[in-house]
Amino acid sequence: MEKAAVNQGVVVTPKKKSLFTRLRSQWDLQLMVIPAIIFIFIFSYIPMYGIVMAFKDYNIFKGVMESPWVGLKHFKMFFDAPEFSQVMRNTLVISFLKFFIGFPAPIILALMLNEVRNMAFKRVVQTVSYLPHFLSWVIVSGFVMSLLSTDNGSLNIALEKMNVINEPIGFLSISKYFWAILVTTNVWKEIGFGSIVYLAAIAGIDQQLYEAAALDGASRLKQIYLITIPSIMPVILIFMILAIGNLLNAGFEDILLLGSNPVVREVADVLDTYVYRRGIQNSLFSYATAVGLFKAIISVGLLTMANFFARRAGSSLW
């Protein structure tokens, strides 16, 4: 906020610059933003006209605008569908597991790596933990399937060698193991890449704070609790807001590939895979659009709520 100038008892409020003047003074920065704005407009805003399909009986020959209006018919069909409770349960359970386990994992890794003093070892750990992020889910799912296979799967062989099991277990065909396998795989794939931002935030902390704390007799654990975590808390809050906004994004590629066995569908079917199956495979485009719109509205609500509480804590997106 611009401060008013005081001159001989007269308060002089500086004249606020017009929008055009501010844009002209920042023309080089605005020029750099234009390509991103165009990209978002073309690929995110223009396709939004397709949302009206959720309120129509879409006919591929008539097109979106000429198809008849049906109001909230498809939303009611989804709420009355026998799969509704199962899909919502799986979506919420998987999302919360990924949030409560996957969200703090990069923070913990960043805090641990920050305490490593052997730089060669630190670089090796960082490189190894980053690499899985750059592998596609097709490769990762193939790796997991091979690892858990009943035919020469490494995990089954190790468990048999240790006399933990007598015969191989088909982990990916047993429902009770699916959530644990899915969440563990997600954490392994993303923990290293997710820690980059937190390591960068930690690197920006004034080292004199640690020196002063050490002189006062604070242990390394106490320094983490009193200095490191509070210093990176604004970054944590921002990413927490985004994570809460994506809470209904339980996953698509990972679940579609790892949960391809129909036996585990009762615990693997989430909103995204349900939309894919009903909308693409069964050609129920309007119904799938309605389900996707329902998910988007809930996500926006969660994002707004999370931002409201974060603003009260002193850090928010807007």
PDB file of C-alpha atoms in Angstrom:
ATOM      1  CA  MET A   1       0.000   0.000   0.000  1.00  0.00           C
ATOM      2  CA  GLU A   2       1.362   3.410  -0.962  1.00  0.00           C
ATOM      3  CA  LYS A   3       1.984   5.671   1.993  1.00  0.00           C
ATOM      4  CA  ALA A   4       0.665   9.209   1.988  1.00  0.00           C
ATOM      5  CA  ALA A   5       3.291  11.953   2.203  1.00  0.00           C
ATOM      6  CA  VAL A   6       2.983  14.571   4.965  1.00  0.00           C
ATOM      7  CA  ASN A   7       4.234  18.108   4.143  1.00  0.00           C
ATOM      8  CA  GLN A   8       3.714  20.942   6.680  1.00  0.00           C
ATOM      9  CA  GLY A   9       0.631  19.332   8.149  1.00  0.00           C
ATOM     10  CA  VAL A  10      -0.950  18.664   4.728  1.00  0.00           C
ATOM     11  CA  VAL A  11      -1.487  15.030   3.764  1.00  0.00           C
ATOM     12  CA  VAL A  12      -0.621  14.480   0.106  1.00  0.00           C
ATOM     13  CA  THR A  13      -1.815  11.200  -1.342  1.00  0.00           C
ATOM     14  CA  PRO A  14       0.270  10.050  -4.326  1.00  0.00           C
ATOM     15  CA  LYS A  15      -1.681   9.793  -7.539  1.00  0.00           C
ATOM     16  CA  LYS A  16      -2.438   6.192  -8.420  1.00  0.00           C
ATOM     17  CA  LYS A  17      -1.035   5.147 -11.779  1.00  0.00           C
ATOM     18  CA  SER A  18      -3.512   4.007 -14.389  1.00  0.00           C
ATOM     19  CA  LEU A  19      -3.600   0.414 -15.575  1.00  0.00           C
ATOM     20  CA  PHE A  20      -2.272   1.428 -19.003  1.00  0.00           C
ATOM     21  CA  THR A  21       0.659   3.271 -17.403  1.00  0.00           C
ATOM     22  CA  ARG A  22       1.549   0.280 -15.230  1.00  0.00           C
ATOM     23  CA  LEU A  23       1.353  -2.090 -18.198  1.00  0.00           C
ATOM     24  CA  ARG A  24       3.497   0.213 -20.337  1.00  0.00           C
ATOM     25  CA  SER A  25       6.177   0.456 -17.630  1.00  0.00           C
ATOM     26  CA  GLN A  26       6.277  -3.343 -17.431  1.00  0.00           C
ATOM     27  CA  TRP A  27       5.987  -4.038 -21.157  1.00  0.00           C
ATOM     28  CA  ASP A  28       8.908  -6.495 -21.168  1.00  0.00           C
ATOM     29  CA  LEU A  29       7.415  -8.596 -18.363  1.00  0.00           C
ATOM     30  CA  GLN A  30       3.934  -8.475 -19.916  1.00  0.00           C
ATOM     31  CA  LEU A  31       5.405  -9.626 -23.232  1.00  0.00           C
ATOM     32  CA  MET A  32       6.823 -12.720 -21.526  1.00  0.00           C
ATOM     33  CA  VAL A  33       3.407 -13.551 -20.021  1.00  0.00           C
ATOM     34  CA  ILE A  34       1.433 -13.267 -23.277  1.00  0.00           C
ATOM     35  CA  PRO A  35       2.389 -16.732 -24.692  1.00  0.00           C
ATOM     36  CA  ALA A  36       1.287 -18.414 -21.436  1.00  0.00           C
ATOM     37  CA  ILE A  37      -2.016 -16.492 -21.473  1.00  0.00           C
ATOM     38  CA  ILE A  38      -2.665 -17.498 -25.089  1.00  0.00           C
ATOM     39  CA  PHE A  39      -1.825 -21.128 -24.321  1.00  0.00           C
ATOM     40  CA  ILE A  40      -4.181 -21.247 -21.324  1.00  0.00           C
ATOM     41  CA  PHE A  41      -6.945 -19.474 -23.259  1.00  0.00           C
ATOM     42  CA  ILE A  42      -6.772 -21.904 -26.195  1.00  0.00           C
ATOM     43  CA  PHE A  43      -6.412 -25.164 -24.278  1.00  0.00           C
ATOM     44  CA  SER A  44      -8.259 -24.368 -21.030  1.00  0.00           C
ATOM     45  CA  TYR A  45     -10.940 -21.734 -21.671  1.00  0.00           C
ATOM     46  CA  ILE A  46     -12.138 -22.361 -25.241  1.00  0.00           C
ATOM     47  CA  PRO A  47     -12.877 -26.083 -24.597  1.00  0.00           C
ATOM     48  CA  MET A  48     -15.057 -25.085 -21.607  1.00  0.00           C
ATOM     49  CA  TYR A  49     -18.004 -24.555 -23.949  1.00  0.00           C
ATOM     50  CA  GLY A  50     -18.236 -28.358 -23.955  1.00  0.00           C
ATOM     51  CA  ILE A  51     -19.540 -28.225 -20.366  1.00  0.00           C
ATOM     52  CA  VAL A  52     -23.037 -27.694 -21.786  1.00  0.00           C
ATOM     53  CA  MET A  53     -22.921 -31.365 -22.845  1.00  0.00           C
ATOM     54  CA  ALA A  54     -23.654 -32.214 -19.198  1.00  0.00           C
ATOM     55  CA  PHE A  55     -27.092 -30.617 -19.592  1.00  0.00           C
ATOM     56  CA  LYS A  56     -27.894 -32.144 -22.985  1.00  0.00           C
ATOM     57  CA  ASP A  57     -28.432 -35.541 -24.576  1.00  0.00           C
ATOM     58  CA  TYR A  58     -25.396 -35.201 -26.805  1.00  0.00           C
ATOM     59  CA  ASN A  59     -25.769 -36.579 -30.293  1.00  0.00           C
ATOM     60  CA  ILE A  60     -22.536 -36.857 -32.259  1.00  0.00           C
ATOM     61  CA  PHE A  61     -24.378 -36.127 -35.542  1.00  0.00           C
ATOM     62  CA  LYS A  62     -26.260 -33.054 -34.244  1.00  0.00           C
ATOM     63  CA  GLY A  63     -23.317 -31.554 -32.397  1.00  0.00           C
ATOM     64  CA  VAL A  64     -23.170 -29.890 -29.001  1.00  0.00           C
ATOM     65  CA  MET A  65     -25.418 -26.906 -29.702  1.00  0.00           C
ATOM     66  CA  GLU A  66     -28.129 -28.763 -31.621  1.00  0.00           C
ATOM     67  CA  SER A  67     -28.519 -31.622 -29.122  1.00  0.00           C
ATOM     68  CA  PRO A  68     -31.681 -31.425 -26.949  1.00  0.00           C
ATOM     69  CA  TRP A  69     -31.557 -29.956 -23.415  1.00  0.00           C
ATOM     70  CA  VAL A  70     -32.295 -32.355 -20.547  1.00  0.00           C
ATOM     71  CA  GLY A  71     -31.358 -30.215 -17.541  1.00  0.00           C
ATOM     72  CA  LEU A  72     -29.986 -32.131 -14.546  1.00  0.00           C
ATOM     73  CA  LYS A  73     -30.953 -35.553 -15.884  1.00  0.00           C
ATOM     74  CA  HIS A  74     -27.390 -36.915 -16.053  1.00  0.00           C
ATOM     75  CA  PHE A  75     -26.502 -35.622 -12.585  1.00  0.00           C
ATOM     76  CA  LYS A  76     -29.543 -37.422 -11.140  1.00  0.00           C
ATOM     77  CA  MET A  77     -28.562 -40.585 -13.032  1.00  0.00           C
ATOM     78  CA  PHE A  78     -25.105 -40.451 -11.458  1.00  0.00           C
ATOM     79  CA  PHE A  79     -26.426 -39.870  -7.929  1.00  0.00           C
ATOM     80  CA  ASP A  80     -28.901 -42.750  -8.359  1.00  0.00           C
ATOM     81  CA  ALA A  81     -26.377 -45.097  -9.993  1.00  0.00           C
ATOM     82  CA  PRO A  82     -25.508 -48.253  -8.010  1.00  0.00           C
ATOM     83  CA  GLU A  83     -21.795 -47.472  -8.485  1.00  0.00           C
ATOM     84  CA  PHE A  84     -22.071 -43.981  -6.949  1.00  0.00           C
ATOM     85  CA  SER A  85     -21.258 -44.902  -3.333  1.00  0.00           C
ATOM     86  CA  GLN A  86     -18.457 -47.270  -4.374  1.00  0.00           C
ATOM     87  CA  VAL A  87     -16.825 -44.762  -6.742  1.00  0.00           C
ATOM     88  CA  MET A  88     -17.035 -41.920  -4.207  1.00  0.00           C
ATOM     89  CA  ARG A  89     -15.672 -44.131  -1.421  1.00  0.00           C
ATOM     90  CA  ASN A  90     -12.696 -45.240  -3.496  1.00  0.00           C
ATOM     91  CA  THR A  91     -12.021 -41.688  -4.687  1.00  0.00           C
ATOM     92  CA  LEU A  92     -12.069 -40.241  -1.172  1.00  0.00           C
ATOM     93  CA  VAL A  93     -10.071 -43.048   0.456  1.00  0.00           C
ATOM     94  CA  ILE A  94      -7.323 -43.066  -2.196  1.00  0.00           C
ATOM     95  CA  SER A  95      -7.198 -39.256  -2.272  1.00  0.00           C
ATOM     96  CA  PHE A  96      -6.882 -38.969   1.513  1.00  0.00           C
ATOM     97  CA  LEU A  97      -4.238 -41.705   1.625  1.00  0.00           C
ATOM     98  CA  LYS A  98      -2.207 -39.937  -1.061  1.00  0.00           C
ATOM     99  CA  PHE A  99      -2.641 -36.621   0.748  1.00  0.00           C
ATOM    100  CA  PHE A 100      -1.770 -37.729   4.278  1.00  0.00           C
ATOM    101  CA  ILE A 101       1.103 -39.977   3.178  1.00  0.00           C
ATOM    102  CA  GLY A 102       2.264 -38.458  -0.099  1.00  0.00           C
ATOM    103  CA  PHE A 103       2.097 -34.771   0.869  1.00  0.00           C
ATOM    104  CA  PRO A 104       4.431 -34.826   3.916  1.00  0.00           C
ATOM    105  CA  ALA A 105       6.837 -37.348   2.319  1.00  0.00           C
ATOM    106  CA  PRO A 106       8.762 -34.776   0.165  1.00  0.00           C
ATOM    107  CA  ILE A 107       8.962 -32.411   3.142  1.00  0.00           C
ATOM    108  CA  ILE A 108      10.470 -35.130   5.335  1.00  0.00           C
ATOM    109  CA  LEU A 109      12.932 -36.113   2.579  1.00  0.00           C
ATOM    110  CA  ALA A 110      13.981 -32.465   2.103  1.00  0.00           C
ATOM    111  CA  LEU A 111      14.538 -32.047   5.858  1.00  0.00           C
ATOM    112  CA  MET A 112      16.597 -35.239   5.960  1.00  0.00           C
ATOM    113  CA  LEU A 113      18.700 -34.309   2.921  1.00  0.00           C
ATOM    114  CA  ASN A 114      19.351 -30.872   4.409  1.00  0.00           C
ATOM    115  CA  GLU A 115      21.036 -32.558   7.369  1.00  0.00           C
ATOM    116  CA  VAL A 116      23.383 -34.628   5.198  1.00  0.00           C
ATOM    117  CA  ARG A 117      26.898 -33.177   5.238  1.00  0.00           C
ATOM    118  CA  ASN A 118      28.487 -35.598   2.750  1.00  0.00           C
ATOM    119  CA  MET A 119      27.752 -33.752  -0.507  1.00  0.00           C
ATOM    120  CA  ALA A 120      28.613 -36.710  -2.762  1.00  0.00           C
ATOM    121  CA  PHE A 121      26.148 -38.955  -0.930  1.00  0.00           C
ATOM    122  CA  LYS A 122      23.542 -36.165  -0.935  1.00  0.00           C
ATOM    123  CA  ARG A 123      23.793 -35.722  -4.712  1.00  0.00           C
ATOM    124  CA  VAL A 124      23.468 -39.474  -5.297  1.00  0.00           C
ATOM    125  CA  VAL A 125      20.349 -39.673  -3.114  1.00  0.00           C
ATOM    126  CA  GLN A 126      18.816 -36.649  -4.829  1.00  0.00           C
ATOM    127  CA  THR A 127      19.486 -38.035  -8.304  1.00  0.00           C
ATOM    128  CA  VAL A 128      18.139 -41.491  -7.472  1.00  0.00           C
ATOM    129  CA  SER A 129      15.009 -40.054  -5.855  1.00  0.00           C
ATOM    130  CA  TYR A 130      14.344 -37.627  -8.757  1.00  0.00           C
ATOM    131  CA  LEU A 131      14.607 -40.176 -11.581  1.00  0.00           C
ATOM    132  CA  PRO A 132      11.273 -42.045 -11.095  1.00  0.00           C
ATOM    133  CA  HIS A 133       9.341 -38.812 -11.708  1.00  0.00           C
ATOM    134  CA  PHE A 134      10.561 -38.741 -15.315  1.00  0.00           C
ATOM    135  CA  LEU A 135       9.362 -42.285 -16.013  1.00  0.00           C
ATOM    136  CA  SER A 136       5.896 -42.685 -17.520  1.00  0.00           C
ATOM    137  CA  TRP A 137       3.250 -44.607 -15.608  1.00  0.00           C
ATOM    138  CA  VAL A 138       3.374 -47.275 -18.309  1.00  0.00           C
ATOM    139  CA  ILE A 139       7.005 -48.026 -17.394  1.00  0.00           C
ATOM    140  CA  VAL A 140       6.404 -47.714 -13.649  1.00  0.00           C
ATOM    141  CA  SER A 141       3.337 -49.964 -13.724  1.00  0.00           C
ATOM    142  CA  GLY A 142       5.260 -52.541 -15.766  1.00  0.00           C
ATOM    143  CA  PHE A 143       8.046 -52.431 -13.197  1.00  0.00           C
ATOM    144  CA  VAL A 144       5.574 -52.896 -10.302  1.00  0.00           C
ATOM    145  CA  MET A 145       3.769 -55.743 -12.084  1.00  0.00           C
ATOM    146  CA  SER A 146       7.080 -57.487 -12.708  1.00  0.00           C
ATOM    147  CA  LEU A 147       8.138 -56.954  -9.079  1.00  0.00           C
ATOM    148  CA  LEU A 148       4.865 -58.367  -7.700  1.00  0.00           C
ATOM    149  CA  SER A 149       4.391 -61.098 -10.293  1.00  0.00           C
ATOM    150  CA  THR A 150       3.626 -64.635  -9.131  1.00  0.00           C
ATOM    151  CA  ASP A 151       6.003 -65.894 -11.845  1.00  0.00           C
ATOM    152  CA  ASN A 152       9.533 -64.978 -10.780  1.00  0.00           C
ATOM    153  CA  GLY A 153       8.426 -61.757  -9.066  1.00  0.00           C
ATOM    154  CA  SER A 154      11.239 -60.407  -6.896  1.00  0.00           C
ATOM    155  CA  LEU A 155       9.028 -59.785  -3.870  1.00  0.00           C
ATOM    156  CA  ASN A 156       7.483 -63.256  -3.902  1.00  0.00           C
ATOM    157  CA  ILE A 157      10.896 -64.874  -4.327  1.00  0.00           C
ATOM    158  CA  ALA A 158      12.306 -62.864  -1.393  1.00  0.00           C
ATOM    159  CA  LEU A 159       9.339 -63.725   0.854  1.00  0.00           C
ATOM    160  CA  GLU A 160       9.621 -67.414  -0.034  1.00  0.00           C
ATOM    161  CA  LYS A 161      13.367 -67.399   0.675  1.00  0.00           C
ATOM    162  CA  MET A 162      12.669 -65.913   4.111  1.00  0.00           C
ATOM    163  CA  ASN A 163       9.930 -68.535   4.722  1.00  0.00           C
ATOM    164  CA  VAL A 164       7.327 -65.817   5.169  1.00  0.00           C
ATOM    165  CA  ILE A 165       5.031 -67.401   2.565  1.00  0.00           C
ATOM    166  CA  ASN A 166       4.744 -70.924   1.183  1.00  0.00           C
ATOM    167  CA  GLU A 167       3.499 -70.011  -2.292  1.00  0.00           C
ATOM    168  CA  PRO A 168       3.493 -66.841  -4.437  1.00  0.00           C
ATOM    169  CA  ILE A 169       0.811 -64.235  -3.748  1.00  0.00           C
ATOM    170  CA  GLY A 170      -0.961 -62.396  -6.562  1.00  0.00           C
ATOM    171  CA  PHE A 171      -0.782 -58.977  -4.898  1.00  0.00           C
ATOM    172  CA  LEU A 172      -2.361 -57.082  -7.793  1.00  0.00           C
ATOM    173  CA  SER A 173      -5.347 -59.449  -7.893  1.00  0.00           C
ATOM    174  CA  ILE A 174      -6.200 -59.147  -4.199  1.00  0.00           C
ATOM    175  CA  SER A 175      -8.328 -56.143  -3.250  1.00  0.00           C
ATOM    176  CA  LYS A 176      -6.935 -55.629   0.261  1.00  0.00           C
ATOM    177  CA  TYR A 177      -3.420 -54.950  -1.079  1.00  0.00           C
ATOM    178  CA  PHE A 178      -4.359 -52.526  -3.881  1.00  0.00           C
ATOM    179  CA  TRP A 179      -4.516 -49.249  -1.933  1.00  0.00           C
ATOM    180  CA  ALA A 180      -1.183 -49.917  -0.210  1.00  0.00           C
ATOM    181  CA  ILE A 181       0.511 -50.779  -3.536  1.00  0.00           C
ATOM    182  CA  LEU A 182      -0.959 -47.721  -5.278  1.00  0.00           C
ATOM    183  CA  VAL A 183      -0.005 -45.203  -2.577  1.00  0.00           C
ATOM    184  CA  THR A 184       3.477 -46.691  -2.093  1.00  0.00           C
ATOM    185  CA  THR A 185       4.151 -46.532  -5.832  1.00  0.00           C
ATOM    186  CA  ASN A 186       2.971 -42.902  -6.015  1.00  0.00           C
ATOM    187  CA  VAL A 187       5.180 -41.878  -3.102  1.00  0.00           C
ATOM    188  CA  TRP A 188       8.203 -43.647  -4.601  1.00  0.00           C
ATOM    189  CA  LYS A 189       7.617 -41.979  -7.980  1.00  0.00           C
ATOM    190  CA  GLU A 190       7.067 -38.392  -6.793  1.00  0.00           C
ATOM    191  CA  ILE A 191       8.874 -37.976  -3.457  1.00  0.00           C
ATOM    192  CA  GLY A 192      12.199 -36.889  -4.964  1.00  0.00           C
ATOM    193  CA  PHE A 193      10.819 -34.386  -7.454  1.00  0.00           C
ATOM    194  CA  GLY A 194       8.429 -32.961  -4.866  1.00  0.00           C
ATOM    195  CA  SER A 195      11.294 -32.287  -2.462  1.00  0.00           C
ATOM    196  CA  ILE A 196      13.051 -29.908  -4.908  1.00  0.00           C
ATOM    197  CA  VAL A 197      10.910 -26.902  -3.962  1.00  0.00           C
ATOM    198  CA  TYR A 198      11.319 -27.533  -0.239  1.00  0.00           C
ATOM    199  CA  LEU A 199      15.099 -27.909  -0.592  1.00  0.00           C
ATOM    200  CA  ALA A 200      15.193 -24.607  -2.459  1.00  0.00           C
ATOM    201  CA  ALA A 201      13.154 -22.944   0.292  1.00  0.00           C
ATOM    202  CA  ILE A 202      15.447 -24.385   2.970  1.00  0.00           C
ATOM    203  CA  ALA A 203      18.520 -23.125   1.082  1.00  0.00           C
ATOM    204  CA  GLY A 204      17.170 -19.582   1.372  1.00  0.00           C
ATOM    205  CA  ILE A 205      17.069 -19.617   5.181  1.00  0.00           C
ATOM    206  CA  ASP A 206      19.589 -17.320   6.868  1.00  0.00           C
ATOM    207  CA  GLN A 207      22.373 -19.525   8.261  1.00  0.00           C
ATOM    208  CA  GLN A 208      22.953 -17.086  11.105  1.00  0.00           C
ATOM    209  CA  LEU A 209      19.710 -18.332  12.642  1.00  0.00           C
ATOM    210  CA  TYR A 210      21.177 -21.825  12.932  1.00  0.00           C
ATOM    211  CA  GLU A 211      24.442 -20.473  14.331  1.00  0.00           C
ATOM    212  CA  ALA A 212      22.609 -18.466  16.987  1.00  0.00           C
ATOM    213  CA  ALA A 213      20.467 -21.483  17.893  1.00  0.00           C
ATOM    214  CA  ALA A 214      23.567 -23.684  18.159  1.00  0.00           C
ATOM    215  CA  LEU A 215      25.192 -21.174  20.505  1.00  0.00           C
ATOM    216  CA  ASP A 216      22.077 -21.323  22.673  1.00  0.00           C
ATOM    217  CA  GLY A 217      22.471 -25.096  22.868  1.00  0.00           C
ATOM    218  CA  ALA A 218      19.679 -26.122  20.477  1.00  0.00           C
ATOM    219  CA  SER A 219      20.081 -29.602  19.007  1.00  0.00           C
ATOM    220  CA  ARG A 220      19.729 -30.265  15.271  1.00  0.00           C
ATOM    221  CA  LEU A 221      16.229 -31.667  15.829  1.00  0.00           C
ATOM    222  CA  LYS A 222      15.224 -28.564  17.759  1.00  0.00           C
ATOM    223  CA  GLN A 223      16.661 -26.334  15.027  1.00  0.00           C
ATOM    224  CA  ILE A 224      14.503 -28.143  12.466  1.00  0.00           C
ATOM    225  CA  TYR A 225      11.417 -27.667  14.645  1.00  0.00           C
ATOM    226  CA  LEU A 226      12.063 -24.025  15.592  1.00  0.00           C
ATOM    227  CA  ILE A 227      13.802 -22.633  12.475  1.00  0.00           C
ATOM    228  CA  THR A 228      13.532 -24.802   9.355  1.00  0.00           C
ATOM    229  CA  ILE A 229       9.850 -25.764   9.457  1.00  0.00           C
ATOM    230  CA  PRO A 230       8.531 -22.267  10.391  1.00  0.00           C
ATOM    231  CA  SER A 231      10.727 -20.710   7.682  1.00  0.00           C
ATOM    232  CA  ILE A 232       9.334 -22.924   4.911  1.00  0.00           C
ATOM    233  CA  MET A 233       5.770 -22.907   6.262  1.00  0.00           C
ATOM    234  CA  PRO A 234       4.497 -20.379   3.627  1.00  0.00           C
ATOM    235  CA  VAL A 235       5.674 -22.744   0.873  1.00  0.00           C
ATOM    236  CA  ILE A 236       4.094 -25.722   2.657  1.00  0.00           C
ATOM    237  CA  LEU A 237       0.777 -23.859   2.966  1.00  0.00           C
ATOM    238  CA  ILE A 238       0.715 -22.941  -0.730  1.00  0.00           C
ATOM    239  CA  PHE A 239       1.298 -26.543  -1.795  1.00  0.00           C
ATOM    240  CA  MET A 240      -1.209 -27.753   0.790  1.00  0.00           C
ATOM    241  CA  ILE A 241      -3.873 -25.481  -0.718  1.00  0.00           C
ATOM    242  CA  LEU A 242      -3.164 -26.898  -4.188  1.00  0.00           C
ATOM    243  CA  ALA A 243      -3.202 -30.455  -2.818  1.00  0.00           C
ATOM    244  CA  ILE A 244      -6.569 -29.911  -1.128  1.00  0.00           C
ATOM    245  CA  GLY A 245      -7.956 -28.435  -4.342  1.00  0.00           C
ATOM    246  CA  ASN A 246      -6.893 -31.636  -6.130  1.00  0.00           C
ATOM    247  CA  LEU A 247      -8.250 -33.876  -3.388  1.00  0.00           C
ATOM    248  CA  LEU A 248     -10.765 -35.539  -5.706  1.00  0.00           C
ATOM    249  CA  ASN A 249      -8.028 -36.245  -8.269  1.00  0.00           C
ATOM    250  CA  ALA A 250      -7.336 -39.694  -6.882  1.00  0.00           C
ATOM    251  CA  GLY A 251      -5.436 -40.542 -10.039  1.00  0.00           C
ATOM    252  CA  PHE A 252      -6.073 -41.884 -13.519  1.00  0.00           C
ATOM    253  CA  GLU A 253      -3.068 -43.406 -15.284  1.00  0.00           C
ATOM    254  CA  ASP A 254      -1.721 -45.152 -12.181  1.00  0.00           C
ATOM    255  CA  ILE A 255      -5.113 -46.604 -11.221  1.00  0.00           C
ATOM    256  CA  LEU A 256      -6.034 -47.489 -14.803  1.00  0.00           C
ATOM    257  CA  LEU A 257      -2.800 -49.449 -15.262  1.00  0.00           C
ATOM    258  CA  LEU A 258      -2.281 -50.970 -11.808  1.00  0.00           C
ATOM    259  CA  GLY A 259      -5.996 -51.640 -11.337  1.00  0.00           C
ATOM    260  CA  SER A 260      -6.601 -53.125 -14.764  1.00  0.00           C
ATOM    261  CA  ASN A 261      -7.578 -56.471 -13.235  1.00  0.00           C
ATOM    262  CA  PRO A 262     -11.425 -56.550 -13.001  1.00  0.00           C
ATOM    263  CA  VAL A 263     -11.085 -58.420  -9.691  1.00  0.00           C
ATOM    264  CA  VAL A 264      -9.895 -55.250  -7.908  1.00  0.00           C
ATOM    265  CA  ARG A 265     -12.373 -52.874  -9.567  1.00  0.00           C
ATOM    266  CA  GLU A 266     -14.414 -52.649  -6.368  1.00  0.00           C
ATOM    267  CA  VAL A 267     -11.497 -50.819  -4.702  1.00  0.00           C
ATOM    268  CA  ALA A 268      -9.864 -49.302  -7.808  1.00  0.00           C
ATOM    269  CA  ASP A 269     -12.765 -47.583  -9.582  1.00  0.00           C
ATOM    270  CA  VAL A 270     -12.569 -43.807  -8.953  1.00  0.00           C
ATOM    271  CA  LEU A 271     -14.238 -40.807 -10.583  1.00  0.00           C
ATOM    272  CA  ASP A 272     -11.631 -40.449 -13.354  1.00  0.00           C
ATOM    273  CA  THR A 273     -11.636 -44.117 -14.359  1.00  0.00           C
ATOM    274  CA  TYR A 274     -15.442 -44.196 -14.075  1.00  0.00           C
ATOM    275  CA  VAL A 275     -15.702 -41.211 -16.440  1.00  0.00           C
ATOM    276  CA  TYR A 276     -13.307 -42.905 -18.865  1.00  0.00           C
ATOM    277  CA  ARG A 277     -15.185 -46.199 -18.784  1.00  0.00           C
ATOM    278  CA  ARG A 278     -18.674 -44.731 -19.129  1.00  0.00           C
ATOM    279  CA  GLY A 279     -17.806 -41.791 -21.366  1.00  0.00           C
ATOM    280  CA  ILE A 280     -15.232 -43.234 -23.765  1.00  0.00           C
ATOM    281  CA  GLN A 281     -15.802 -46.976 -23.722  1.00  0.00           C
ATOM    282  CA  ASN A 282     -19.615 -46.813 -23.480  1.00  0.00           C
ATOM    283  CA  SER A 283     -19.966 -43.563 -25.493  1.00  0.00           C
ATOM    284  CA  LEU A 284     -22.101 -41.870 -22.802  1.00  0.00           C
ATOM    285  CA  PHE A 285     -20.498 -38.484 -23.398  1.00  0.00           C
ATOM    286  CA  SER A 286     -23.117 -36.326 -21.684  1.00  0.00           C
ATOM    287  CA  TYR A 287     -23.217 -38.558 -18.623  1.00  0.00           C
ATOM    288  CA  ALA A 288     -19.416 -38.566 -18.329  1.00  0.00           C
ATOM    289  CA  THR A 289     -19.336 -34.769 -18.740  1.00  0.00           C
ATOM    290  CA  ALA A 290     -21.844 -34.400 -15.891  1.00  0.00           C
ATOM    291  CA  VAL A 291     -19.719 -36.589 -13.596  1.00  0.00           C
ATOM    292  CA  GLY A 292     -16.591 -34.630 -14.528  1.00  0.00           C
ATOM    293  CA  LEU A 293     -18.375 -31.314 -13.899  1.00  0.00           C
ATOM    294  CA  PHE A 294     -19.563 -32.548 -10.503  1.00  0.00           C
ATOM    295  CA  LYS A 295     -15.977 -33.374  -9.597  1.00  0.00           C
ATOM    296  CA  ALA A 296     -14.727 -29.983 -10.837  1.00  0.00           C
ATOM    297  CA  ILE A 297     -17.300 -28.049  -8.782  1.00  0.00           C
ATOM    298  CA  ILE A 298     -16.373 -29.926  -5.602  1.00  0.00           C
ATOM    299  CA  SER A 299     -12.664 -29.328  -6.310  1.00  0.00           C
ATOM    300  CA  VAL A 300     -13.194 -25.577  -6.743  1.00  0.00           C
ATOM    301  CA  GLY A 301     -15.135 -25.512  -3.472  1.00  0.00           C
ATOM    302  CA  LEU A 302     -12.350 -27.343  -1.639  1.00  0.00           C
ATOM    303  CA  LEU A 303      -9.711 -25.014  -3.142  1.00  0.00           C
ATOM    304  CA  THR A 304     -11.658 -21.920  -2.082  1.00  0.00           C
ATOM    305  CA  MET A 305     -12.181 -23.256   1.432  1.00  0.00           C
ATOM    306  CA  ALA A 306      -8.513 -24.197   1.815  1.00  0.00           C
ATOM    307  CA  ASN A 307      -7.425 -20.765   0.577  1.00  0.00           C
ATOM    308  CA  PHE A 308      -9.802 -19.069   3.061  1.00  0.00           C
ATOM    309  CA  PHE A 309      -8.287 -20.881   6.038  1.00  0.00           C
ATOM    310  CA  ALA A 310      -4.745 -20.391   4.706  1.00  0.00           C
ATOM    311  CA  ARG A 311      -5.369 -16.636   4.386  1.00  0.00           C
ATOM    312  CA  ARG A 312      -6.256 -16.542   8.064  1.00  0.00           C
ATOM    313  CA  ALA A 313      -2.938 -18.270   8.765  1.00  0.00           C
ATOM    314  CA  GLY A 314      -1.103 -15.545   6.845  1.00  0.00           C
ATOM    315  CA  SER A 315      -0.395 -17.205   3.474  1.00  0.00           C
ATOM    316  CA  SER A 316      -2.758 -17.821   0.567  1.00  0.00           C
ATOM    317  CA  LEU A 317      -2.982 -17.998  -3.217  1.00  0.00           C
ATOM    318  CA  TRP A 318      -5.269 -14.974  -3.496  1.00  0.00           C
TER     319      TRP A 318
END
